[in-house]
Coordinates of C-alpha atoms in Angstrom, one line a residue:
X134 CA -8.1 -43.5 12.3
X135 CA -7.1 -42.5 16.0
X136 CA -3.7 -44.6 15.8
X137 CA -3.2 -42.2 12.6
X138 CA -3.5 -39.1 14.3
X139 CA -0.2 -37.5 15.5
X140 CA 0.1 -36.3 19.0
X141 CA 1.9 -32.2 19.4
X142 CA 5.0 -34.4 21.3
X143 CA 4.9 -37.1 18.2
X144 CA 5.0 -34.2 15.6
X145 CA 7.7 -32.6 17.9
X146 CA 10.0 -35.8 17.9
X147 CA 10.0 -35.7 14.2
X148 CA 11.1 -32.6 14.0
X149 CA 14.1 -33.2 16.2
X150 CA 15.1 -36.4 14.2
X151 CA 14.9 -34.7 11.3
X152 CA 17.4 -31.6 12.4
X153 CA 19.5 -34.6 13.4
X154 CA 20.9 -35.1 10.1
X155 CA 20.5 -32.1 8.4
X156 CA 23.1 -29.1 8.5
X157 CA 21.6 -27.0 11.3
X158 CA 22.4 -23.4 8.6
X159 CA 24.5 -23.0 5.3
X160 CA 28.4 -21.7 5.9
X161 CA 29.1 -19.5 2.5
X162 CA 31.6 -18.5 4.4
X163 CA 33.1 -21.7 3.9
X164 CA 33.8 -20.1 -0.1
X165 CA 35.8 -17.1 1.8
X166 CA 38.6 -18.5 3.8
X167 CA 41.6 -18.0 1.3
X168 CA 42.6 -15.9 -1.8
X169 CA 42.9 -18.8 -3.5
X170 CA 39.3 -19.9 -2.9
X171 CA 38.0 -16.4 -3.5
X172 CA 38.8 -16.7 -6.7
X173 CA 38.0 -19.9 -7.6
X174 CA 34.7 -18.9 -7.0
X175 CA 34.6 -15.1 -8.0
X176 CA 31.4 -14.3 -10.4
X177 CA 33.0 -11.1 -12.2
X178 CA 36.5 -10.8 -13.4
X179 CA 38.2 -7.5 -14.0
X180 CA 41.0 -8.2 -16.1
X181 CA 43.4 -5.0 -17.9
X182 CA 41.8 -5.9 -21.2
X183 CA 38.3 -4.7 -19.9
X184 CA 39.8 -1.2 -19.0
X185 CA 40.1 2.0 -21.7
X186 CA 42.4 4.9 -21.0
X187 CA 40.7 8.4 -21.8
X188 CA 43.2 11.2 -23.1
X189 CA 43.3 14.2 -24.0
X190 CA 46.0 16.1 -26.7
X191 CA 46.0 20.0 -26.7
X192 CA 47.0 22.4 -29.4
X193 CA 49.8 25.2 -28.1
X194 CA 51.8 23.4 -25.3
X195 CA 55.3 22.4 -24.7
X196 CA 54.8 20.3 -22.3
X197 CA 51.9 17.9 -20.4
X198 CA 49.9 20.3 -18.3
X199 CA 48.0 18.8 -15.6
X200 CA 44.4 18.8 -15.2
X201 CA 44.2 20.9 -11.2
X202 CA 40.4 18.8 -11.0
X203 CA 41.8 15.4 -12.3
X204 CA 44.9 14.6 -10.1
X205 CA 47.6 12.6 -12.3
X206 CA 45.7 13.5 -15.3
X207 CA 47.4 15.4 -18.1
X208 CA 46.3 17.5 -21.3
X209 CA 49.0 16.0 -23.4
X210 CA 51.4 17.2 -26.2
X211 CA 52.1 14.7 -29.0
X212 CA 55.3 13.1 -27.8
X213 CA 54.1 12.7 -24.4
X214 CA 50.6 10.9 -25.9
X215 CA 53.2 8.8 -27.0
X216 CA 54.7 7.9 -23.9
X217 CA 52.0 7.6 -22.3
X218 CA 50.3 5.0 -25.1
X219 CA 53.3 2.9 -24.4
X220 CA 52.7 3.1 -21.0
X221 CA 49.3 1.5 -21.1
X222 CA 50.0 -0.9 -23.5
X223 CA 52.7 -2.4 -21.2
X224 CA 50.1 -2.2 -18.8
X225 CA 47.9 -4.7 -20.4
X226 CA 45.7 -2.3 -21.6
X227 CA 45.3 -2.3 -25.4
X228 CA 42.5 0.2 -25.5
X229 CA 42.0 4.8 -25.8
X230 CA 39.8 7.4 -26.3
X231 CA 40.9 10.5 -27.8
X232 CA 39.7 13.7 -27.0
X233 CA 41.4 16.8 -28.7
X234 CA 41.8 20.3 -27.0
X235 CA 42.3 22.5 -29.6
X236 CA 43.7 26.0 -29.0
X237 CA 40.4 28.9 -28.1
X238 CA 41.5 30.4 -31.9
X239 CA 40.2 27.7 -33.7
X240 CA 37.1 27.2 -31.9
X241 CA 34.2 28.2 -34.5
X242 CA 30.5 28.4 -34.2
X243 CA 30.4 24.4 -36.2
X244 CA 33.5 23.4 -34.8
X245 CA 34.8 22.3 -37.7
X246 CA 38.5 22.5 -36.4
X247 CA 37.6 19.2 -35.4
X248 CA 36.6 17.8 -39.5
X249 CA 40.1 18.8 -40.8
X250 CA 42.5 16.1 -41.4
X251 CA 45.4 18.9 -39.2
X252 CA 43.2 19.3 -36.6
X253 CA 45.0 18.5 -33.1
X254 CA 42.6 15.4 -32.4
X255 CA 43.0 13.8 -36.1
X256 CA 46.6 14.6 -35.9
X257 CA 46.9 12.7 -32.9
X258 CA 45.5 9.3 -33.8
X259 CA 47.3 9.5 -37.1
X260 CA 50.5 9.9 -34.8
X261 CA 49.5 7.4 -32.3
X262 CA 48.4 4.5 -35.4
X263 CA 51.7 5.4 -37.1
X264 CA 53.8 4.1 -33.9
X265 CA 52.0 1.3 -32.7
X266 CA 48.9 0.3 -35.4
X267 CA 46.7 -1.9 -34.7
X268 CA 48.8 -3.3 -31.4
X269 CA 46.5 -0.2 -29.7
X270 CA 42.6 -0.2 -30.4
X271 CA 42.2 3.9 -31.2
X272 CA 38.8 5.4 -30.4
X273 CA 38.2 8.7 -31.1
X274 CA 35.5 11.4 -29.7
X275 CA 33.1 12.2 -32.7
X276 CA 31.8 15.1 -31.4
X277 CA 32.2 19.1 -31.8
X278 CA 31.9 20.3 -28.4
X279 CA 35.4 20.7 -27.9
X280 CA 35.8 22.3 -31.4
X281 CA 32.9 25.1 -30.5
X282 CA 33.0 28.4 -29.4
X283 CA 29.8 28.0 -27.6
X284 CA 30.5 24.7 -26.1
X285 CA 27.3 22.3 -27.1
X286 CA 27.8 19.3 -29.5
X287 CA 26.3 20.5 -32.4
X288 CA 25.2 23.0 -34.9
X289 CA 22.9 25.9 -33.0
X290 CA 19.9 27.5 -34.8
X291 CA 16.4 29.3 -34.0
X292 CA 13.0 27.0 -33.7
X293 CA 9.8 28.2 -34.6
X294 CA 9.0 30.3 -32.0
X295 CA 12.3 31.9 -32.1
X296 CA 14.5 29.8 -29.3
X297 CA 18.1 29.1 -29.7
X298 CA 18.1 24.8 -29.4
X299 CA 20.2 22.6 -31.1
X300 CA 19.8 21.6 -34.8
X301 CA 19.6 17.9 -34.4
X302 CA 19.8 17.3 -38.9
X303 CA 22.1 19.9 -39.4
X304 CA 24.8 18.5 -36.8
X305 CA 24.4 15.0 -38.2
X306 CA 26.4 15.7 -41.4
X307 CA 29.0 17.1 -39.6
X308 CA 29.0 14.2 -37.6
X309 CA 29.5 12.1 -40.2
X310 CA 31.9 14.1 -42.2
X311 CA 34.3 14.0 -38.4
X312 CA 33.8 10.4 -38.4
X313 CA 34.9 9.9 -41.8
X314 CA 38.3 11.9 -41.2
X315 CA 38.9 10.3 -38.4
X316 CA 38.7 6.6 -39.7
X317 CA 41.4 8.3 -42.4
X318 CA 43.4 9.4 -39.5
X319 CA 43.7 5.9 -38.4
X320 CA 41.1 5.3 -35.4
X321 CA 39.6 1.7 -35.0
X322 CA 36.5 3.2 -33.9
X323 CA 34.4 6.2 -33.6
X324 CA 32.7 7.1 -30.7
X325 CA 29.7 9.6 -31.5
X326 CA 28.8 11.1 -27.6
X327 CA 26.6 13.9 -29.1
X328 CA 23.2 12.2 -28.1
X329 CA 22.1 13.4 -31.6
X330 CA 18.7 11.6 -32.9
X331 CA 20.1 9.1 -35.9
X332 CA 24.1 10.1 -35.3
X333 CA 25.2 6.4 -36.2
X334 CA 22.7 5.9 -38.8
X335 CA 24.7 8.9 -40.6
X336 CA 28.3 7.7 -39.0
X337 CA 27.8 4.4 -40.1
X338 CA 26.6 4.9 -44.0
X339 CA 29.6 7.4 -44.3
X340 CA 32.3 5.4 -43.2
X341 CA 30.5 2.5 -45.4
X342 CA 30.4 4.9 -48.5
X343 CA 34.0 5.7 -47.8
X344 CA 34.7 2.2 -47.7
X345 CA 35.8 2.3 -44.2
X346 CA 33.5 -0.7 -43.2
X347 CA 35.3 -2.2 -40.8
X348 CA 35.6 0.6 -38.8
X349 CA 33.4 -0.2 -35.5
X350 CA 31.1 2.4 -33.9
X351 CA 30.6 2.8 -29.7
X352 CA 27.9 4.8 -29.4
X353 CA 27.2 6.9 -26.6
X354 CA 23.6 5.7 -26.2
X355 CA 22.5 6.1 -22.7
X356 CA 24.4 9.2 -21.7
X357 CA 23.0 11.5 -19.2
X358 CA 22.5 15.2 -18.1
X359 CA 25.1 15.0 -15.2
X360 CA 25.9 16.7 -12.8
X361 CA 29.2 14.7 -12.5
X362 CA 30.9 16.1 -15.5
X363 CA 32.4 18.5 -14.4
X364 CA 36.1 18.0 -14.2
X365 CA 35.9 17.0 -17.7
X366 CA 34.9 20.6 -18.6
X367 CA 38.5 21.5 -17.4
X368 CA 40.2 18.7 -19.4
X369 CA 38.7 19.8 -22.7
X370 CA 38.9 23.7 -22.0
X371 CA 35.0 24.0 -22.9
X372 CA 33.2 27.4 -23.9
X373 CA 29.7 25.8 -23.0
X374 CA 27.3 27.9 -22.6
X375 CA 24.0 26.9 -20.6
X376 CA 23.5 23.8 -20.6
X377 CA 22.8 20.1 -22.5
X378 CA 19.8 19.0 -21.3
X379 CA 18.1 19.5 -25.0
X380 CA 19.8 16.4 -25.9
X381 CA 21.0 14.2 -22.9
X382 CA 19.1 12.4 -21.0
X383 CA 17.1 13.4 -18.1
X384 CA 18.7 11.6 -14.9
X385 CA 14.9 10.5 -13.8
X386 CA 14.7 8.6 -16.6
X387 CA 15.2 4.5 -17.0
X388 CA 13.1 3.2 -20.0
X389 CA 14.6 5.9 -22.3
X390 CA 17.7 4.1 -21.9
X391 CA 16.4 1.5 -23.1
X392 CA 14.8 3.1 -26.0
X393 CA 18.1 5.1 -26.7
X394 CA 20.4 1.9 -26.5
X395 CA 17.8 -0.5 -28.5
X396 CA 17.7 2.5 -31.9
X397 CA 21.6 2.6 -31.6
X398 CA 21.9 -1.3 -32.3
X399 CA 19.0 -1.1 -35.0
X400 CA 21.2 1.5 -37.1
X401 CA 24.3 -0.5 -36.4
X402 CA 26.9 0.5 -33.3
X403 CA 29.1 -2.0 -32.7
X404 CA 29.2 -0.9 -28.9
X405 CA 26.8 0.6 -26.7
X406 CA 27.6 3.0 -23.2
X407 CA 25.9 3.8 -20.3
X408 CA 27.4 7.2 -19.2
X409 CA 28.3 8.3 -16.2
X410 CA 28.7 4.5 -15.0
X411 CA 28.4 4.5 -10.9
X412 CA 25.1 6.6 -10.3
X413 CA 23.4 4.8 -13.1
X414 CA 24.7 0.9 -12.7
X415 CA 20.9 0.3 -12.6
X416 CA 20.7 1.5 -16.0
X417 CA 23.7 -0.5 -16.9
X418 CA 22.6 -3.6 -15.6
X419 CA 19.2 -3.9 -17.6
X420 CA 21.2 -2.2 -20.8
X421 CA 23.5 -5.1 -20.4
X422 CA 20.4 -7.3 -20.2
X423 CA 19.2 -6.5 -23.3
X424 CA 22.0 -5.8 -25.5
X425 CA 23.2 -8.1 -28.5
X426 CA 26.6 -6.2 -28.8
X427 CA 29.6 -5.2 -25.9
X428 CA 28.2 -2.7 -23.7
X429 CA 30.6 -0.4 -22.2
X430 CA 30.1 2.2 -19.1
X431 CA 32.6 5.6 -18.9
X432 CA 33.5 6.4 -14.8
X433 CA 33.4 9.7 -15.6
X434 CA 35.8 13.1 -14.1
X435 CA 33.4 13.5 -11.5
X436 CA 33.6 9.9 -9.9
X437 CA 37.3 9.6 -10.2
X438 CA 37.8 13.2 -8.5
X439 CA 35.3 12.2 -6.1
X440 CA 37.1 9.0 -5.0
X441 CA 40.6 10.5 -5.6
X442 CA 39.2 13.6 -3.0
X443 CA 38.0 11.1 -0.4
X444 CA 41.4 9.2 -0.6
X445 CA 43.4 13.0 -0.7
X446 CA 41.8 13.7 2.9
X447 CA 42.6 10.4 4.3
X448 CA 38.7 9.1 4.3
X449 CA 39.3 6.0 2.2
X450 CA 41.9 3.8 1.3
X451 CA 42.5 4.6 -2.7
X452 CA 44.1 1.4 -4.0
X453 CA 41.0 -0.7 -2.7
X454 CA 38.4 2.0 -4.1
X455 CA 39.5 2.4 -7.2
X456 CA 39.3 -1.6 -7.5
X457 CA 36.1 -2.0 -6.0
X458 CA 34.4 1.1 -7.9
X459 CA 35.9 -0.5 -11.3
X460 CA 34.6 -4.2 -10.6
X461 CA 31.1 -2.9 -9.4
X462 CA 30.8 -1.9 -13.0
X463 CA 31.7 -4.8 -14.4
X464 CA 29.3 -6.9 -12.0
X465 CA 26.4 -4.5 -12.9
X466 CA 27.2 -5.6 -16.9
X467 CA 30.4 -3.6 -18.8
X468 CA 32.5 -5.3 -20.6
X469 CA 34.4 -2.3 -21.4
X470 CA 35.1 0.1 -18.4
X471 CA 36.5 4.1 -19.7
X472 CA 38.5 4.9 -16.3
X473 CA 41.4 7.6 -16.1
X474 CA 42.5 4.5 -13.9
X475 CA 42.7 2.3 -16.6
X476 CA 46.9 1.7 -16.1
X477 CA 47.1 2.0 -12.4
X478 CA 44.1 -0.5 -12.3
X479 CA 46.2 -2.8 -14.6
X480 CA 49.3 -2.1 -13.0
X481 CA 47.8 -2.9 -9.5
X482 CA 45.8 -6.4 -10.7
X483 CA 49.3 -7.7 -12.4
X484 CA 50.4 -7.1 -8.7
X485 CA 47.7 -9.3 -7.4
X486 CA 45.4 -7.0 -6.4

């Protein structure tokens, strides 16, 4: 037994032999010392066809006006929609969401400027499916806040005990009666961002009954109470008064998301978001996780005039930012990024960036 026992300086020479033909420490940064190898071995691609353009049409202009919060962003008029459709689609990107801006006249306590087949919003995807079809993937905005007078995305109404909140059944037919007029405008999909309890439940047997079954739903499932929103305000020209936290989510909140996201898919959305995407990419990853169908994530007004801000004021570089912003997104789980980047993101990865 004593000729078995090792001695400290025996157990100390086999140590040594060992680390004499083993690498002394792993070199990742062997995987880093070209652009060729960095993207042999990149995990997440961002690619044009990930990226959808937000726009916005407005009622009672001549011209694009430009949104003062959203630098290079434009309320549009219908010719320049145009334009700027073409634009993206030469781009690479193949993919919009239209929001319409409708002039404060025809803003009504239901907002149901935003139901009629002449309304600026339904007018513009007919115009925009009549040029290009199905070469562009239309989404539209099925919700009434832009249409209102008071600003909130649905109908308003007294509880019990005498409070003005939002009437959650009485919005939903709305809902789906804008849905169905905008699938007879032409838009590919509908894109219900009221946060309404059952909204594609509704959306979804209308456009069946109307036989517009092939008409895909992206539901606005995890959307939050944000404070980053509000740029956006400007683009639409909203009358809200108060504010939405009745009906978004509360931005302490994680599991609700997935509660939200998992009723969506049970009453059929084709598509699920996580909105805003950058101060919730924790959401988005486990949303991703867990969902059967595309999950997309909206960088929403506030994160683009944050970054475009920063860049403004010579703090950051913009070109870089806006990439590395876009593919942290796609690494936390999108497959479907909403950025008012989405061309000069494409422009600049056709350009090798």
């Amino acid at each position: 037994m004593a000729n078995e026992r090792q001695t400290p300086q025996s157990s100390q020479n086999n140590t040594t032999e060992h680390r004499s033909w083993a690498s002394p420490f792993r070199r990742p940064r062997r995987l880093r010392t070209s652009p060729a190898m960095r993207n042999t071995v990149a995990e997440t691609s961002l690619e044009p066809r990930n990226l959808m353009l937000p726009m916005f049409i407005a009622d009672g202009i001549d011209e694009p006006r430009a949104i003062s919060s959203l630098p290079g962003v434009y309320q549009h008029t219908e010719d320049s929609l145009l334009r700027a459709v073409e634009e993206a689609l030469d781009s690479g990107v193949q993919s919009i969401d239209l929001f319409g801006v409708p002039a404060d006249g025809d803003k009504d306590a239901r907002g149901t400027a935003g139901l009629r087949p002449d309304g600026v919003l339904n007018r513009a995807i007919s115009a925009v499916y009549r040029r290009f079809g199905d070469d562009v993937i239309i989404s539209a905005d099925t919700c009434l806040d832009e249409f209102t007078d008071h600003g909130h995305c649905g109908v308003l109404s007294k509880d019990a005990h005498g409070r003005e909140v939002i009437d959650n059944d009485a919005t939903l037919s709305l809902y789906s009666e804008m849905a169905v007029a905008q699938a007879r405008a032409g838009a590919h999909v509908v894109s219900p961002s009221g946060m309404m309890d059952g909204q594609v439940q509704v959306i979804r047997d209308a456009l069946d009954a109307a036989g517009f079954e092939d008409v895909s739903i992206m539901a606005y499932s995890a959307k939050y109470a944000s404070a980053f929103y509000g740029p956006f305000r400007e683009a639409v020209g909203s009358s809200l008064q108060g504010n939405r936290r009745q009906y978004q989510q509360d931005p302490r909140n994680r599991r609700e998301s997935l509660l939200e996201t998992q009723l969506d898919i049970d009453e059929g959305a084709d598509i699920v978001m996580v909105k805003p995407a950058m101060p919730y990419l924790d959401v988005l990853r486990e949303v991703a996780d867990m969902s059967p169908v595309p999950v997309a994530a909206y960088q929403v007004s506030g994160e683009y005039a944050m970054i475009s801000a920063a860049a403004h004021n010579g703090w950051i570089d913009l070109e870089p930012a806006i990439i590395e912003s876009l593919q942290g997104i796609r690494r936390a789980g999108a497959d479907v990024v909403l950025t008012y980047w989405a061309v000069k993101a494409a422009q600049m990865l056709r350009g090798g960036a």
